[in-house]
């Protein structure tokens, strides 16, 4: 049976996004993991770094050299490594799905402004298709190079799309992002220490966060993003303050959302009048590929507070990566991504 | 297709164990949920109480009356309700899998000693088969009445079985149990308040915990159990201090564990020399049906510290319930229970 | 010595604000706690409810009847009780410091709009002095009736004051509030359950929060407040998005803050360029009476993100109450309030 | 006034114990901090590393060279540094209070067995007085060299002392220790990462923990210690399983504890029959210098479960260090250590 399976490699498999990819791909019925690279852990079983996978696979990390001939390569390295190896991986493999920030922005000048350094492979910037299925499904069906957006970008685009599409926004949209500690990766730095990070409400980007550039590029809206690290390992939530061009009722807005997402397998429009979970939050989405979205409108109908939540390592990264793979291969989109989330957790 | 599916009911479906059963059964390919009862929430969609299930089912809670004619009923009520309705459910349905403590102890006198009150249906106590597949698989294949043990019991039995089976224990085994807040259910009581329970290290049962009686009954060992509520929603861990009758080496003990669990689909023997996760812990098992077990032996080989961990709502309850169902129906044991757990989380 | 001490009573001493008052007053060198009331726990030692106080006092709760003749009464009851007993307490005691929301708003129509019910003692609304020392110190020196603002109000007013005072704001100010679980009190309700509240990012008030009315009343600004419950027991933080009438530089804004708070004993202007704690967060303020405030301004100088943080039970409530007492009595303002906060925590 | 104050230095002031010492000494009425050393942060204000101290002091870190002529030096470095500088600091200053593990064990062979390396200054091992006031107050009054025990040692000795003193123990005492993440210091290592450490129940020392050697040395009992890292930044708890030589009643044991600790300013014997906090836990002790101790005895009176809890950075380290200072100087023992702890937290 394995002979029929797609041969997939994960470049940068010892990080948190890489580990999530391994978990998803191990459970995917159409895929064989042909390689999982790690410079640091080469030779070791993947279960020594990702303890949830112990006993589920005999796979070992290998060094990242000579990565060619795979059906699909997922690139889960940090920024500079991804820029360095991107062109080569693109050339030597059938399909490349990048989960790093390396190829998300199209304009090198915008990249330089937000990242504080010039992009060293600017010629590639235009060649990646954005891995955001909710806006871009058709192009993904035939894409050879895919760049999955940042986790907060995905949530924000899903929250804002009904308003952006209909030109309903009047002025700046303020987006308050909250993100768990896995969003800053597995690096052993003081900012990631448990004693420092536990219980944090750390406004690490009051303005000018890199994801802001992505949202503006994709939505055409004037978005002002503030990002706060919160007490959680996984999870991201965006609270968007949307000034409307004309008053809208709750019923109208709900219809906008339902029309926008009626056929989306991983977007749930939350419209619950009772209970504790009336607006989306990541707690109940951990491990799932859903992005929940909901809203509340002021009595005068002029201002919407739109809220979206997701698991940053799933729908915010590896899960969307696998969703893109499913689309690209013409497989059912939910394949390997059906986990419902847990409650309570 | 639904016509071929097993018609399953969940009695007490608005609690935490009930919700976990709904989640697992919704994802189970051979099962149809024919009823989910709740006195309090009758008429409401299950997603209003279990927000992770929103959008995944149109199922609504119904009142618990007239529960007959189902292929299988899972009983997930609290103790007194389970005692009250058990006989009737047993009579009117093909198979009953009880997750409450109602029918776990065989001896009414032991029940009274540990629960502080006489059992009001003692005649049923002997008729349930223990839902602990690792000890009891053969009997479960034909059982009509099944009683799943307590979560800390399951973990302890798995940790101690190699020593108990070979009569290797010399004296009292001290078992230190740690449990998350979901173990005390969804009741709105002061002990469950976030402000009181958050960050707790609450030794709520220094001795005489009810699960102690179950472990002693099932293992024949003199177990002394201490239970502490820890900062977690899900998860249970037991640390067992086992005095040995004769010295054993690390290699010998590892072989005992591997022999005991070589064919078990949900027990992983952890024997890792490096890394952070050398001994089992529930963090990486949330949502999975694994019970991880590991150990360390003192240099003189006379004392083993054996550690087991699981998700109390999964392998510690609903997951084992579904595993019992799979065994009972002759299905593959992993059906609907394949989730690997997450890392990091 | 006790004969010289001020005789102080706490009405509603078994709640979280009441307990914090007891803790502070027990450590206050000029005060004697003459009564601590609780209907439910009357007769019991205060340490049975507030375990941190065990062994520090022989004080017992008494029933709340006949509360007259005290030098000062702190009123720490919930809203409706506070409205019911306020007039009587005001009449029969020298001084009343109310920590409930009962007497914060001056306009009965605004009260009714935000609380959804008419105030049953509207004649009292105008007679309380606002217990916000940073705006109101002079009036507090002679006040007989004091009403301490809500915790998020205190933080927001401190963050916005330099801009409001100088008429620098151009348009709506969006305020994103984050609050720990102790803010919803000690009631055993489902919303407060550990399993439901743990890890929450609960946008419980997307707009129209009651504290919004207070901030608008006190600041004259058009404030739009959104409130989210976060994973914490104590702590509140506000992130304020302030559009400026004219561009301001970082240096100018820092000067505004330093001028505003140079003499304030409990406001720290945070202006740190390095380290993890460049903007205020409640984590390091737990137990202290500081409100930390900081900011970041966009490169064009048109928009400020101002951040303030405090412990909601201290500077956000009981601590400010004791600060008002110190001002009222002409004592040093830091008396009994000198705790620095902890790091790490 | 400062002229009259004791001139105190903190060697290793940028770590967590060092920061706690700075906090306590800044609030101590008889002390002046004459130096706070840090190799890494020399020249920077202490508030850049310990954000709780911002605005409270102009003190800057200095490099650790030439540390002589102080009235008291607190040594808060890690093990190897403390061994290296200990002799010199002892010689060149009036009094040295060491908080590291460097000089706790008297026997170099035991040190080598537990630390896996030979002590490089074994001649000093006998010259330090143990900084455990509950056993050792008289000697501390005149001690020039003090070595404060480990946090779990302090808690265990307080829990076991009544039984050890009266020779009531029959056999091995199993001690289950639970400890927050601050116990492993401020080093940026993978084991301390928030994403890995959050929600942990990490049995990092199933047996042979270094603190075991200290407890055996000090108590004369055969203690078997198991240590688990739990989800908390601060806090330590020990659960001790004590087999008794002869049956004892609850009343007798309570009397043993009360007799042992009647005059101790920082040991509270908890004997509460109702409420959530019947046995000690660190949650309500964060920031305080109390060690709470309690117990439960089995119905047959043969086995006691004794529980003690403390804040590992306070009574478990810096707080006890300051308590030793107060004893040494003949000051009231509670000076600068009066904080009651918080509830809820």
XYZ file of N, CA and C in Angstrom, chain C residues 161-338:
534
model
N -5.275 59.725 31.185
C -5.326 61.057 31.773
C -4.458 62.115 31.074
N -3.198 61.810 30.732
C -2.385 62.867 30.114
C -2.986 63.372 28.808
N -3.636 62.510 28.062
C -4.226 62.914 26.786
C -5.545 63.638 27.007
N -6.332 63.147 27.934
C -7.638 63.763 28.197
C -7.455 65.169 28.757
N -6.506 65.293 29.683
C -6.315 66.585 30.339
C -5.919 67.663 29.333
N -5.141 67.287 28.345
C -4.648 68.281 27.389
C -5.468 68.325 26.101
N -6.616 67.646 26.088
C -7.490 67.672 24.904
C -6.736 67.229 23.646
N -5.996 66.141 23.763
C -5.160 65.686 22.656
C -5.811 64.589 21.830
N -6.969 64.112 22.260
C -7.571 62.951 21.614
C -8.511 63.378 20.488
N -8.388 62.674 19.393
C -9.210 62.979 18.224
C -10.063 61.757 17.868
N -11.223 61.650 18.461
C -12.132 60.556 18.116
C -12.231 59.489 19.183
N -12.766 58.353 18.785
C -13.008 57.267 19.739
C -11.704 56.647 20.219
N -11.680 56.333 21.488
C -10.573 55.573 22.073
C -11.062 54.146 22.286
N -10.383 53.218 21.679
C -10.751 51.819 21.869
C -9.891 51.251 22.983
N -10.565 50.666 23.973
C -9.859 50.136 25.147
C -10.130 48.645 25.256
N -9.069 47.884 25.167
C -9.171 46.444 25.281
C -8.760 46.039 26.695
N -9.725 45.521 27.472
C -9.469 45.168 28.869
C -9.319 43.663 29.019
N -8.374 43.260 29.858
C -8.183 41.837 30.161
C -8.201 41.669 31.676
N -8.938 40.654 32.144
C -9.185 40.569 33.578
C -9.168 39.108 34.045
N -8.617 38.905 35.243
C -8.560 37.569 35.835
C -9.880 37.150 36.463
N -9.946 35.888 36.887
C -11.215 35.315 37.337
C -11.693 35.873 38.664
N -10.808 36.421 39.483
C -11.272 36.974 40.757
C -12.173 38.178 40.539
N -12.102 38.775 39.362
C -12.960 39.910 39.037
C -14.434 39.566 38.990
N -14.762 38.291 38.823
C -16.189 37.951 38.817
C -16.638 37.388 40.158
N -15.806 37.546 41.177
C -16.248 37.238 42.525
C -16.194 35.771 42.895
N -16.702 35.467 44.092
C -16.572 34.139 44.672
C -17.822 33.297 44.482
N -18.713 33.692 43.566
C -19.955 32.937 43.377
C -19.671 31.630 42.629
N -20.290 30.552 43.102
C -20.096 29.239 42.478
C -21.050 29.090 41.303
N -20.674 29.672 40.198
C -21.475 29.561 38.979
C -20.639 28.898 37.892
N -21.342 28.378 36.904
C -20.654 27.637 35.843
C -19.558 28.474 35.194
N -19.811 29.768 35.039
C -18.812 30.618 34.377
C -17.509 30.687 35.164
N -17.568 30.390 36.436
C -16.373 30.453 37.272
C -15.706 29.097 37.484
N -16.264 28.038 36.918
C -15.680 26.713 37.121
C -14.273 26.639 36.543
N -13.394 25.991 37.270
C -12.018 25.873 36.808
C -11.945 25.232 35.432
N -12.686 24.142 35.229
C -12.589 23.424 33.953
C -13.084 24.284 32.787
N -13.972 25.221 33.053
C -14.494 26.096 31.989
C -13.663 27.366 31.867
N -13.162 27.851 32.985
C -12.510 29.165 33.001
C -11.019 29.074 32.739
N -10.436 27.923 33.022
C -8.992 27.734 32.827
C -8.634 27.898 31.352
N -7.604 28.684 31.081
C -7.159 28.869 29.702
C -8.115 29.672 28.847
N -9.079 30.333 29.480
C -10.069 31.086 28.707
C -9.476 32.335 28.065
N -10.030 32.714 26.948
C -9.866 34.041 26.347
C -11.291 34.451 25.999
N -12.023 34.798 27.028
C -13.474 34.930 26.931
C -13.870 36.387 26.747
N -14.273 36.744 25.555
C -14.711 38.112 25.274
C -16.132 38.252 25.818
N -16.219 38.473 27.111
C -17.553 38.462 27.740
C -18.302 39.765 27.533
N -17.602 40.820 27.172
C -18.274 42.101 26.903
C -17.639 42.727 25.659
N -18.111 42.353 24.470
C -17.521 42.945 23.262
C -17.731 44.462 23.202
N -18.834 44.936 23.766
C -19.049 46.386 23.908
C -20.072 46.593 25.004
N -20.180 47.827 25.468
C -21.198 48.155 26.458
C -20.905 47.682 27.870
N -19.651 47.401 28.200
C -19.332 47.008 29.575
C -19.637 48.173 30.518
N -20.062 47.810 31.732
C -20.466 48.843 32.698
C -19.339 49.821 33.025
N -18.133 49.334 33.002
C -17.009 50.233 33.302
C -16.836 51.312 32.230
N -17.320 51.041 31.042
C -17.257 52.043 29.970
C -17.978 53.329 30.386
N -19.126 53.149 31.011
C -19.895 54.325 31.453
C -19.093 55.150 32.453
N -18.404 54.468 33.344
C -17.605 55.191 34.350
C -16.466 55.971 33.714
N -15.799 55.318 32.755
C -14.658 55.997 32.134
C -15.130 57.215 31.359
N -16.213 57.076 30.622
C -16.730 58.220 29.863
C -17.112 59.348 30.813
N -17.783 58.995 31.906
C -18.178 60.005 32.885
C -16.965 60.732 33.458
N -15.934 60.008 33.780
C -14.790 60.613 34.468
C -13.829 61.318 33.530
N -13.726 60.842 32.300
C -12.688 61.382 31.417
C -13.232 62.355 30.383
N -14.522 62.286 30.115
C -15.077 63.106 29.047
C -14.727 62.605 27.654
N -14.025 61.474 27.572
C -13.651 60.921 26.266
C -14.719 59.946 25.771
N -14.705 59.710 24.451
C -15.569 58.695 23.860
C -14.813 57.376 23.861
N -15.000 56.613 24.917
C -14.257 55.368 25.087
C -15.131 54.192 24.687
N -14.563 53.276 23.900
C -15.236 52.032 23.536
C -14.462 50.890 24.172
N -15.101 50.202 25.066
C -14.401 49.203 25.872
C -14.817 47.783 25.475
N -13.832 46.919 25.358
C -14.059 45.492 25.149
C -13.359 44.749 26.278
N -14.061 43.785 26.869
C -13.481 43.101 28.033
C -13.376 41.604 27.792
N -12.201 41.063 28.134
C -11.905 39.646 27.937
C -11.417 39.034 29.248
N -12.004 37.918 29.617
C -11.490 37.156 30.755
C -10.302 36.315 30.329
N -9.188 36.452 31.023
C -7.974 35.727 30.654
C -7.565 34.755 31.760
N -6.611 33.887 31.437
C -6.145 32.881 32.404
C -5.299 33.542 33.484
N -5.927 33.869 34.559
C -5.275 34.476 35.713
C -6.328 34.536 36.792
N -5.906 34.531 38.042
C -6.857 34.771 39.113
C -6.929 36.265 39.386
N -5.761 36.863 39.603
C -5.683 38.305 39.816
C -5.083 38.981 38.599
N -5.386 40.258 38.468
C -4.728 41.050 37.452
C -5.694 41.640 36.457
N -5.413 42.887 36.069
C -6.171 43.540 35.012
C -5.189 44.356 34.188
N -5.469 44.421 32.916
C -4.626 45.187 32.002
C -5.544 45.863 30.992
N -5.202 47.105 30.643
C -5.943 47.769 29.570
C -4.964 48.198 28.477
N -5.374 47.961 27.239
C -4.602 48.414 26.079
C -5.478 49.442 25.367
N -5.013 50.685 25.351
C -5.836 51.792 24.852
C -5.281 52.283 23.521
N -6.122 52.322 22.515
C -5.733 52.816 21.201
C -6.203 54.261 21.083
N -5.250 55.179 21.142
C -5.579 56.597 21.263
C -5.198 57.347 19.989
N -6.186 57.815 19.219
C -5.877 58.651 18.044
C -5.605 60.085 18.494
N -4.517 60.649 18.012
C -4.099 61.973 18.493
C -4.541 63.085 17.545
N -4.842 64.212 18.133
C -5.237 65.396 17.371
C -4.060 65.950 16.559
N -2.869 65.880 17.115
C -1.657 66.311 16.415
C -0.525 65.339 16.763
N 0.437 65.192 15.855
C 1.507 64.221 16.093
C 2.308 64.560 17.348
N 2.644 63.525 18.085
C 3.482 63.688 19.268
C 4.647 62.714 19.176
N 5.784 63.150 19.686
C 6.949 62.261 19.695
C 6.955 61.441 20.977
N 7.780 60.407 20.969
C 7.913 59.570 22.160
C 8.360 60.396 23.357
N 9.296 61.294 23.103
C 9.801 62.122 24.192
C 8.695 63.008 24.783
N 7.884 63.589 23.894
C 6.790 64.439 24.395
C 5.801 63.646 25.239
N 5.478 62.467 24.743
C 4.480 61.682 25.476
C 5.035 61.214 26.810
N 6.291 60.818 26.816
C 6.879 60.411 28.095
C 6.831 61.564 29.081
N 7.098 62.766 28.583
C 7.055 63.924 29.483
C 5.635 64.142 30.023
N 4.649 63.969 29.141
C 3.259 64.097 29.601
C 2.984 63.150 30.765
N 3.395 61.890 30.591
C 3.158 60.916 31.660
C 3.935 61.271 32.920
N 5.201 61.667 32.748
C 6.010 61.936 33.940
C 5.493 63.155 34.686
N 5.048 64.134 33.934
C 4.470 65.305 34.598
C 3.192 64.924 35.349
N 2.410 64.085 34.719
C 1.131 63.721 35.333
C 1.323 62.942 36.624
N 2.370 62.106 36.682
C 2.461 61.152 37.789
C 3.714 61.282 38.646
N 4.414 62.399 38.493
C 5.666 62.576 39.235
C 5.476 62.390 40.742
N 4.371 62.845 41.264
C 4.178 62.797 42.713
C 3.253 61.694 43.172
N 2.847 60.862 42.245
C 1.908 59.805 42.642
C 2.658 58.640 43.272
N 2.251 58.228 44.464
C 2.985 57.138 45.133
C 2.767 55.775 44.479
N 1.679 55.605 43.736
C 1.362 54.263 43.246
C 1.251 54.163 41.734
N 1.710 55.176 41.001
C 1.728 55.077 39.547
C 3.189 55.063 39.096
N 3.570 54.017 38.391
C 4.935 53.945 37.858
C 4.880 54.083 36.342
N 5.592 55.047 35.809
C 5.680 55.201 34.360
C 6.819 54.307 33.878
N 6.460 53.297 33.084
C 7.436 52.320 32.610
C 7.975 52.775 31.266
N 9.280 52.974 31.207
C 9.881 53.411 29.949
C 11.208 52.702 29.818
N 11.116 51.429 29.520
C 12.293 50.587 29.489
C 12.500 50.135 28.045
N 13.705 50.264 27.534
C 13.928 49.943 26.136
C 14.309 48.479 25.935
N 14.794 47.856 26.990
C 15.227 46.475 26.868
C 14.463 45.591 27.836
N 14.641 44.300 27.689
C 14.053 43.367 28.642
C 12.669 42.929 28.227
N 12.133 42.007 28.978
C 10.847 41.413 28.616
C 9.674 42.265 29.037
N 9.871 43.130 30.017
C 8.745 43.809 30.641
C 8.709 45.273 30.230
N 8.826 45.516 28.923
C 8.879 46.897 28.431
C 7.542 47.607 28.557
N 6.449 46.848 28.513
C 5.134 47.434 28.731
C 4.499 46.774 29.957
N 3.614 47.484 30.633
C 3.097 46.986 31.913
C 2.307 45.683 31.762
N 2.443 44.831 32.762
C 1.569 43.672 32.829
C 1.341 43.307 34.292
N 0.199 42.706 34.577
C -0.173 42.486 35.988
C 0.644 41.417 36.698
N 1.209 40.488 35.946
C 1.968 39.378 36.560
C 2.875 39.825 37.705
N 3.645 40.887 37.490
C 4.619 41.295 38.511
C 4.026 42.277 39.522
N 2.723 42.506 39.439
C 2.066 43.465 40.340
C 1.140 42.790 41.342
N 1.059 41.461 41.272
C 0.123 40.744 42.143
C 0.459 41.031 43.614
N -0.526 41.513 44.328
C -0.329 41.836 45.733
C 0.159 43.249 45.988
N 0.589 43.935 44.930
C 1.101 45.298 45.138
C 0.014 46.321 44.817
N 0.243 47.552 45.260
C -0.738 48.609 44.985
C -0.318 49.522 43.829
N 0.673 49.093 43.071
C 1.061 49.911 41.921
C 0.110 49.736 40.748
N -0.065 50.826 40.010
C -0.570 50.751 38.653
C 0.592 51.166 37.758
N 1.075 50.223 36.942
C 2.136 50.551 35.993
C 1.506 51.052 34.700
N 2.135 52.062 34.093
C 1.602 52.591 32.838
C 2.760 52.826 31.863
N 2.521 52.525 30.617
C 3.525 52.707 29.580
C 2.840 52.924 28.242
N 3.649 53.084 27.182
C 3.028 53.386 25.894
C 4.013 53.107 24.770
N 3.459 53.088 23.564
C 4.275 53.107 22.354
C 3.520 53.955 21.343
N 4.258 54.765 20.606
C 3.615 55.645 19.633
C 4.051 55.216 18.229
N 3.141 55.295 17.270
C 3.479 54.903 15.897
C 4.505 55.886 15.324
N 5.265 55.435 14.322
C 6.308 56.310 13.736
C 5.780 57.664 13.263
N 4.543 57.711 12.800
C 4.013 59.006 12.346
C 3.501 59.870 13.492
N 3.538 59.342 14.718
C 3.139 60.141 15.870
C 1.648 60.396 15.991
N 0.834 59.668 15.240
C -0.607 59.946 15.239
C -1.417 59.006 16.111
N -0.822 57.922 16.534
C -1.606 56.962 17.291
C -0.745 56.400 18.419
N -1.297 56.437 19.627
C -0.592 55.907 20.787
C -1.275 54.619 21.232
N -0.478 53.622 21.534
C -0.996 52.456 22.249
C -0.522 52.593 23.691
N -1.469 52.903 24.576
C -1.140 53.101 25.995
C -1.596 51.884 26.780
N -0.734 51.419 27.665
C -1.009 50.185 28.404
C -0.893 50.459 29.900
N -1.890 49.997 30.664
C -1.786 50.085 32.119
C -2.154 48.737 32.712
N -1.549 48.423 33.850
C -1.795 47.141 34.511
C -1.833 47.335 36.013
N -2.611 46.489 36.673
C -2.699 46.532 38.133
C -3.243 45.201 38.635
N -3.214 45.025 39.946
C -3.874 43.902 40.604
C -5.301 44.362 40.893
N -6.273 43.673 40.310
C -7.652 44.148 40.415
C -8.184 44.161 41.844
N -7.640 43.299 42.723
C -8.097 43.320 44.115
C -7.323 44.342 44.950
N -6.185 44.815 44.431
C -5.395 45.809 45.173
C -5.657 47.221 44.623
N -4.773 47.719 43.772
C -4.986 49.069 43.231
C -6.340 49.153 42.531
N -6.845 48.026 42.057
C -8.141 48.022 41.397
C -9.315 47.967 42.340
N -9.065 47.898 43.657
C -10.196 47.816 44.580
C -9.761 48.070 46.035
N -9.444 47.008 46.773
C -9.183 47.164 48.209
C -7.984 48.064 48.493
N -6.948 47.945 47.675
C -5.761 48.774 47.878
C -6.069 50.248 47.708
N -6.807 50.582 46.664
C -7.213 51.971 46.487
C -8.141 52.402 47.623
N -8.974 51.476 48.098
C -9.830 51.798 49.250
C -8.998 52.220 50.452
N -7.944 51.464 50.743
C -7.087 51.810 51.882
C -6.291 53.086 51.589
N -5.905 53.280 50.325
C -5.239 54.533 49.953
C -6.170 55.717 50.234
N -7.436 55.587 49.888
C -8.412 56.652 50.184
C -8.519 56.884 51.685
N -8.508 55.789 52.457
C -8.545 55.922 53.914
C -7.342 56.722 54.414
N -6.155 56.366 53.896
C -4.939 57.081 54.320
C -5.040 58.572 53.991
N -5.537 58.892 52.810
C -5.700 60.302 52.421
C -6.699 60.984 53.340
N -7.807 60.309 53.563
C -8.868 60.876 54.395
C -8.381 61.186 55.809
N -7.493 60.313 56.343
C -7.035 60.475 57.708
C -5.774 61.330 57.799
N -5.263 61.762 56.657
C -4.042 62.560 56.681
C -2.794 61.750 56.981
N -2.871 60.419 56.807
C -1.711 59.559 57.040
C -0.848 59.489 55.789
N 0.404 59.017 55.933
C 1.218 58.803 54.720
C 0.479 57.855 53.794
N 0.502 58.156 52.508
C -0.364 57.425 51.596
C 0.048 55.975 51.428
N 1.332 55.683 51.632
C 1.823 54.317 51.431
C 1.580 53.407 52.635
N 1.044 53.956 53.727
C 0.906 53.188 54.959
C 0.122 51.893 54.729
N 0.760 50.772 55.034
C 0.109 49.471 54.883
C 0.006 49.000 53.448
N 0.616 49.723 52.518
C 0.463 49.405 51.088
C 1.817 49.300 50.387
N 2.867 48.940 51.131
C 4.211 49.073 50.578
C 4.714 47.852 49.816
